[in-house]
mmCIF file of C-alpha atoms in Angstrom:
data_model
loop_
_atom_site.group_PDB
_atom_site.id
_atom_site.type_symbol
_atom_site.label_atom_id
_atom_site.label_comp_id
_atom_site.label_asym_id
_atom_site.label_seq_id
_atom_site.Cartn_x
_atom_site.Cartn_y
_atom_site.Cartn_z
ATOM 1 C CA GLY A 1 -0.559 13.146 -5.378
ATOM 2 C CA VAL A 2 -0.565 11.707 -1.905
ATOM 3 C CA MET A 3 2.111 10.283 0.354
ATOM 4 C CA PHE A 4 1.219 7.602 2.865
ATOM 5 C CA TYR A 5 3.686 7.592 5.727
ATOM 6 C CA GLY A 6 3.699 4.920 8.416
ATOM 7 C CA ALA A 7 5.038 1.641 9.715
ATOM 8 C CA THR A 8 4.756 -1.598 7.773
ATOM 9 C CA GLY A 9 1.456 -3.470 7.819
ATOM 10 C CA VAL A 10 -0.799 -0.508 8.632
ATOM 11 C CA GLY A 11 -2.711 -0.450 5.325
ATOM 12 C CA LYS A 12 -0.853 1.922 2.997
ATOM 13 C CA THR A 13 -0.934 -0.436 0.006
ATOM 14 C CA SER A 14 -4.487 -1.564 0.773
ATOM 15 C CA LEU A 15 -5.749 2.018 0.790
ATOM 16 C CA ALA A 16 -3.990 2.720 -2.527
ATOM 17 C CA SER A 17 -5.851 -0.247 -4.067
ATOM 18 C CA VAL A 18 -9.147 1.033 -2.678
ATOM 19 C CA ILE A 19 -8.476 4.463 -4.209
ATOM 20 C CA ALA A 20 -7.731 2.941 -7.609
ATOM 21 C CA ASN A 21 -10.886 0.781 -7.492
ATOM 22 C CA TYR A 22 -13.067 3.641 -6.275
ATOM 23 C CA THR A 23 -11.847 6.015 -8.975
ATOM 24 C CA LYS A 24 -11.997 3.234 -11.589
ATOM 25 C CA ALA A 25 -8.442 4.146 -12.508
ATOM 26 C CA LYS A 26 -5.782 1.891 -13.972
ATOM 27 C CA PHE A 27 -3.511 0.821 -11.093
ATOM 28 C CA HIS A 28 0.257 0.403 -11.484
ATOM 29 C CA TYR A 29 2.441 -0.812 -8.627
ATOM 30 C CA LEU A 30 6.151 -0.109 -8.470
ATOM 31 C CA SER A 31 8.557 -1.118 -5.737
ATOM 32 C CA ALA A 32 11.086 1.707 -5.636
ATOM 33 C CA PRO A 33 14.137 -0.484 -4.905
ATOM 34 C CA ALA A 34 13.417 -2.579 -8.014
ATOM 35 C CA ALA A 35 12.257 0.197 -10.376
ATOM 36 C CA GLY A 36 14.199 2.506 -12.653
ATOM 37 C CA VAL A 37 13.535 5.657 -14.634
ATOM 38 C CA ASN A 38 12.582 3.564 -17.693
ATOM 39 C CA ASP A 39 9.855 1.809 -15.673
ATOM 40 C CA ILE A 40 8.434 5.186 -14.636
ATOM 41 C CA ARG A 41 8.541 6.562 -18.191
ATOM 42 C CA ARG A 42 6.858 3.433 -19.592
ATOM 43 C CA ILE A 43 3.976 3.778 -17.115
ATOM 44 C CA ILE A 44 3.654 7.520 -17.822
ATOM 45 C CA THR A 45 3.485 6.822 -21.584
ATOM 46 C CA ARG A 46 0.734 4.241 -21.010
ATOM 47 C CA ALA A 47 -1.079 6.668 -18.702
ATOM 48 C CA LYS A 48 -1.043 9.401 -21.383
ATOM 49 C CA ASP A 49 -2.361 6.986 -24.016
ATOM 50 C CA LEU A 50 -5.091 5.713 -21.699
ATOM 51 C CA LEU A 51 -6.152 9.233 -20.761
ATOM 52 C CA ILE A 52 -6.367 10.255 -24.429
ATOM 53 C CA THR A 53 -8.090 7.112 -25.743
ATOM 54 C CA SER A 54 -10.545 6.354 -22.940
ATOM 55 C CA LYS A 55 -10.325 9.250 -20.463
ATOM 56 C CA THR A 56 -9.233 6.673 -17.858
ATOM 57 C CA LYS A 57 -6.922 7.969 -15.157
ATOM 58 C CA THR A 58 -3.893 6.078 -13.887
ATOM 59 C CA VAL A 59 -2.875 5.616 -10.265
ATOM 60 C CA LEU A 60 0.841 5.003 -9.893
ATOM 61 C CA PHE A 61 1.541 3.477 -6.503
ATOM 62 C CA ILE A 62 5.216 3.591 -5.554
ATOM 63 C CA ASP A 63 6.076 1.530 -2.521
ATOM 64 C CA GLU A 64 9.138 2.650 -0.557
ATOM 65 C CA ILE A 65 9.236 5.886 -2.566
ATOM 66 C CA HIS A 66 11.899 7.209 -0.199
ATOM 67 C CA ARG A 67 14.297 4.781 -1.922
ATOM 68 C CA PHE A 68 13.915 6.625 -5.253
ATOM 69 C CA SER A 69 16.812 8.877 -6.172
ATOM 70 C CA ARG A 70 16.224 12.605 -6.732
ATOM 71 C CA THR A 71 16.389 11.972 -10.493
ATOM 72 C CA GLN A 72 13.694 9.288 -10.291
ATOM 73 C CA GLN A 73 11.514 11.573 -8.152
ATOM 74 C CA ASP A 74 12.044 14.478 -10.590
ATOM 75 C CA VAL A 75 10.817 12.358 -13.539
ATOM 76 C CA LEU A 76 7.392 12.258 -11.847
ATOM 77 C CA LEU A 77 6.967 16.013 -11.278
ATOM 78 C CA ASP A 78 5.474 17.266 -14.554
ATOM 79 C CA ASP A 79 3.083 14.360 -14.980
ATOM 80 C CA VAL A 80 1.856 14.564 -11.386
ATOM 81 C CA GLU A 81 1.317 18.309 -11.755
ATOM 82 C CA SER A 82 -0.481 17.988 -15.101
ATOM 83 C CA GLY A 83 -2.718 15.161 -13.853
ATOM 84 C CA ILE A 84 -1.384 12.495 -16.225
ATOM 85 C CA ILE A 85 -0.840 10.241 -13.224
ATOM 86 C CA ILE A 86 -2.269 10.181 -9.733
ATOM 87 C CA LEU A 87 0.769 9.484 -7.597
ATOM 88 C CA VAL A 88 0.403 7.523 -4.379
ATOM 89 C CA GLY A 89 3.701 7.101 -2.595
ATOM 90 C CA ALA A 90 4.185 4.898 0.445
ATOM 91 C CA THR A 91 7.070 5.329 2.823
ATOM 92 C CA THR A 92 8.153 4.223 6.247
ATOM 93 C CA GLU A 93 10.518 7.221 6.396
ATOM 94 C CA ASN A 94 9.469 10.772 7.213
ATOM 95 C CA PRO A 95 8.603 12.111 3.731
ATOM 96 C CA PHE A 96 9.528 15.674 4.660
ATOM 97 C CA PHE A 97 13.127 14.479 4.911
ATOM 98 C CA SER A 98 13.201 11.633 2.383
ATOM 99 C CA ILE A 99 11.156 13.029 -0.548
ATOM 100 C CA ASN A 100 12.349 16.031 -2.526
ATOM 101 C CA SER A 101 10.624 19.349 -1.872
ATOM 102 C CA PRO A 102 8.972 19.822 -5.303
ATOM 103 C CA LEU A 103 7.294 16.408 -5.076
ATOM 104 C CA ILE A 104 6.191 16.929 -1.459
ATOM 105 C CA SER A 105 4.740 20.341 -2.365
ATOM 106 C CA ARG A 106 2.522 18.605 -4.957
ATOM 107 C CA SER A 107 1.373 15.966 -2.457
ATOM 108 C CA THR A 108 -0.835 15.637 0.568
ATOM 109 C CA VAL A 109 0.845 13.625 3.325
ATOM 110 C CA PHE A 110 -1.170 11.182 5.430
ATOM 111 C CA GLN A 111 0.443 9.594 8.460
ATOM 112 C CA PHE A 112 -0.705 6.073 9.316
ATOM 113 C CA GLU A 113 -0.537 4.857 12.903
ATOM 114 C CA PRO A 114 0.097 1.257 13.974
ATOM 115 C CA LEU A 115 -3.094 -0.730 14.484
ATOM 116 C CA SER A 116 -4.386 -1.156 18.023
ATOM 117 C CA GLU A 117 -4.729 -4.603 19.594
ATOM 118 C CA THR A 118 -8.509 -4.289 19.266
ATOM 119 C CA GLU A 119 -8.212 -3.440 15.549
ATOM 120 C CA ILE A 120 -5.899 -6.379 14.935
ATOM 121 C CA ILE A 121 -8.245 -8.763 16.752
ATOM 122 C CA MET A 122 -11.102 -7.479 14.543
ATOM 123 C CA LEU A 123 -8.892 -8.011 11.464
ATOM 124 C CA LEU A 124 -8.088 -11.575 12.551
ATOM 125 C CA LYS A 125 -11.741 -12.385 13.281
ATOM 126 C CA ASN A 126 -12.704 -11.093 9.847
ATOM 127 C CA ALA A 127 -10.034 -13.284 8.223
ATOM 128 C CA ILE A 128 -11.283 -16.293 10.201
ATOM 129 C CA SER A 129 -14.898 -15.788 9.144
ATOM 130 C CA ASN A 130 -14.428 -14.688 5.519
ATOM 131 C CA ARG A 131 -14.977 -17.743 3.329
ATOM 132 C CA GLU A 132 -14.008 -16.096 0.028
ATOM 133 C CA LYS A 133 -10.958 -13.982 0.837
ATOM 134 C CA GLY A 134 -10.000 -15.290 4.249
ATOM 135 C CA LEU A 135 -9.676 -18.566 6.101
ATOM 136 C CA GLY A 136 -13.407 -19.155 6.670
ATOM 137 C CA ARG A 137 -13.413 -22.327 4.590
ATOM 138 C CA PHE A 138 -11.351 -24.017 7.335
ATOM 139 C CA ASN A 139 -14.052 -23.521 10.018
ATOM 140 C CA ILE A 140 -11.565 -22.300 12.612
ATOM 141 C CA GLU A 141 -12.444 -21.895 16.253
ATOM 142 C CA ALA A 142 -10.121 -19.220 17.578
ATOM 143 C CA ASP A 143 -9.440 -18.820 21.252
ATOM 144 C CA GLU A 144 -9.679 -15.175 22.433
ATOM 145 C CA ASP A 145 -6.366 -15.508 24.277
ATOM 146 C CA ALA A 146 -4.685 -16.777 21.102
ATOM 147 C CA LEU A 147 -6.053 -13.843 19.096
ATOM 148 C CA LYS A 148 -4.902 -11.420 21.778
ATOM 149 C CA PHE A 149 -1.453 -13.040 21.747
ATOM 150 C CA LEU A 150 -1.201 -12.568 17.964
ATOM 151 C CA ALA A 151 -2.380 -8.968 18.318
ATOM 152 C CA VAL A 152 0.234 -8.187 20.971
ATOM 153 C CA MET A 153 3.061 -9.970 19.136
ATOM 154 C CA SER A 154 2.311 -8.250 15.818
ATOM 155 C CA ASP A 155 3.209 -4.858 17.328
ATOM 156 C CA GLY A 156 0.583 -2.942 15.352
ATOM 157 C CA ASP A 157 1.384 -4.664 12.027
ATOM 158 C CA GLY A 158 -1.798 -6.135 10.534
ATOM 159 C CA ARG A 159 0.047 -8.030 7.839
ATOM 160 C CA ARG A 160 2.310 -9.706 10.419
ATOM 161 C CA ALA A 161 -0.740 -10.794 12.449
ATOM 162 C CA LEU A 162 -2.529 -12.180 9.374
ATOM 163 C CA ASN A 163 0.585 -14.058 8.228
ATOM 164 C CA ALA A 164 0.994 -15.622 11.672
ATOM 165 C CA LEU A 165 -2.671 -16.659 11.702
ATOM 166 C CA GLU A 166 -2.396 -18.171 8.234
ATOM 167 C CA VAL A 167 0.755 -20.127 9.124
ATOM 168 C CA GLY A 168 -0.920 -21.428 12.283
ATOM 169 C CA VAL A 169 -4.072 -22.503 10.455
ATOM 170 C CA LEU A 170 -2.376 -24.030 7.424
ATOM 171 C CA SER A 171 0.146 -25.951 9.549
ATOM 172 C CA GLN A 172 -2.772 -27.629 11.371
ATOM 173 C CA LYS A 173 -4.851 -28.492 8.288
ATOM 174 C CA GLN A 174 -3.859 -31.359 6.010
#
């Protein structure tokens, strides 16, 4: 498995989706605060069935995995080790302190850094120009100073910058 460690809005969930699409695996998302042991077991059962019937792997993405109890983390161990599930955990807390040792020892930890102002401006420009998945259909003309302001105010959080842009655009369009 892998653990993605970093601040909010730096792409942990996005990268997990890319991994699932690239590997053509079934993707399950769990938010640790809302999930229980039964949710984990249900996904593991489905993953076993899928692996047997179609040789399709399952990516289990657990957001805020540091909020799982030791018992919940322990439920994952055997199936991560045997390859039944590909675990991707995301945490804003240092995983070496917040994730139990057996699970960390079966994982590779990647630390994500906040986005730079330049990266956020690029992200915003892409959202402005993308007609299918962004705001391109609104034909926005964005002032460089406004984009820089959003980049500075977002404090390295791409999601915060995109949300602010969307609110600004949609509040102007009728």
